[in-house]
Amino acid sequence: MEDQAGKYNIKAVSKLLGIHPGTLRAWERRYQLIQPVRNDAGHRLYTDEQLKVLKWIINKVDNGFTISQAVELLDKHDYQEVMEEETANYNQIGKLKKDLLSSLLKFNETKSNELLDQAFGVFSTEKVVINILGGILADVGDKWEKKEITTAHEHFVTSFLRTKIGMVFHNLPVNGLLPKVICVCGPEERHEIGLLIFTFFLKRRGYETIYLGSGIPEDDVFLVVNEVEPKMIIISCTMSEYLKNTMQLAENLHNHFPYLSVGVGGHAIKGLYTTDDLKYNSFFVGDSEEEWTKWLKEKL
């Protein structure tokens, strides 16, 4: 039975799922999709189960269904079936990610390709790239920093990921109505897999991206911005020793190009999320798909 205790207000749900509150209200009115409880002030409060149902619906829409088709599919399930499906998917993704990482750390490229083919056969391209390959990237970075794996392991895994992600996103279509975005690593930063994953996230949504990668001097970044006139620029920083120069580049771009939305992401940025400096807070794109979606909606 569904837990009737509402825990999340509409603002929290919007942030967690990366969906505008107005869209949630429209779905509620038109499709009677979710009927959140109300507190004494009349504000909506969503339960954990309702949050999972909304996530299930959004996943269907992200995979090509219209909202009405997704609701029709939901009508053929009960809540318990939806919860079980979400749990099963989560567990399967976790197992594939664990098996693929283990295979890569054994330098077994043949087995790794077989596991990756299996993942693409079961899940959407976006889920494989962001949740499985992105998750492996984070795990490898942590293991390398803790000296649990060698530099050879880290280089082999990142080379494998770079090749696979590059093969995927170069064939994605572009929506000419969406703004251009430049993606570049921070000064001296050489780790670019995280930036590739974010670039895929953008291209999957139709954004025209100019991927510059690593090793680009600051003067060259300014020249490209002048020539391309993008709406946004995303800067990635993985290693903490390059963070200061990365944030300085972001600030310089923000000051020089008032029309430009500047975003900064990457493993090294996490320690600054709690900073009281609102100037820097506005740069942070987050470190999850939901946070990326929210940042884009705020900047466009």
XYZ file of C-alpha atoms in Angstrom, residues 4 35 71 157 185 244:
6
model
C 0.345 8.534 2.472
C -2.662 13.431 -6.434
C 0.373 7.742 -18.706
C 39.811 2.573 -18.408
C 38.670 21.542 -19.923
C 41.980 27.913 -8.895
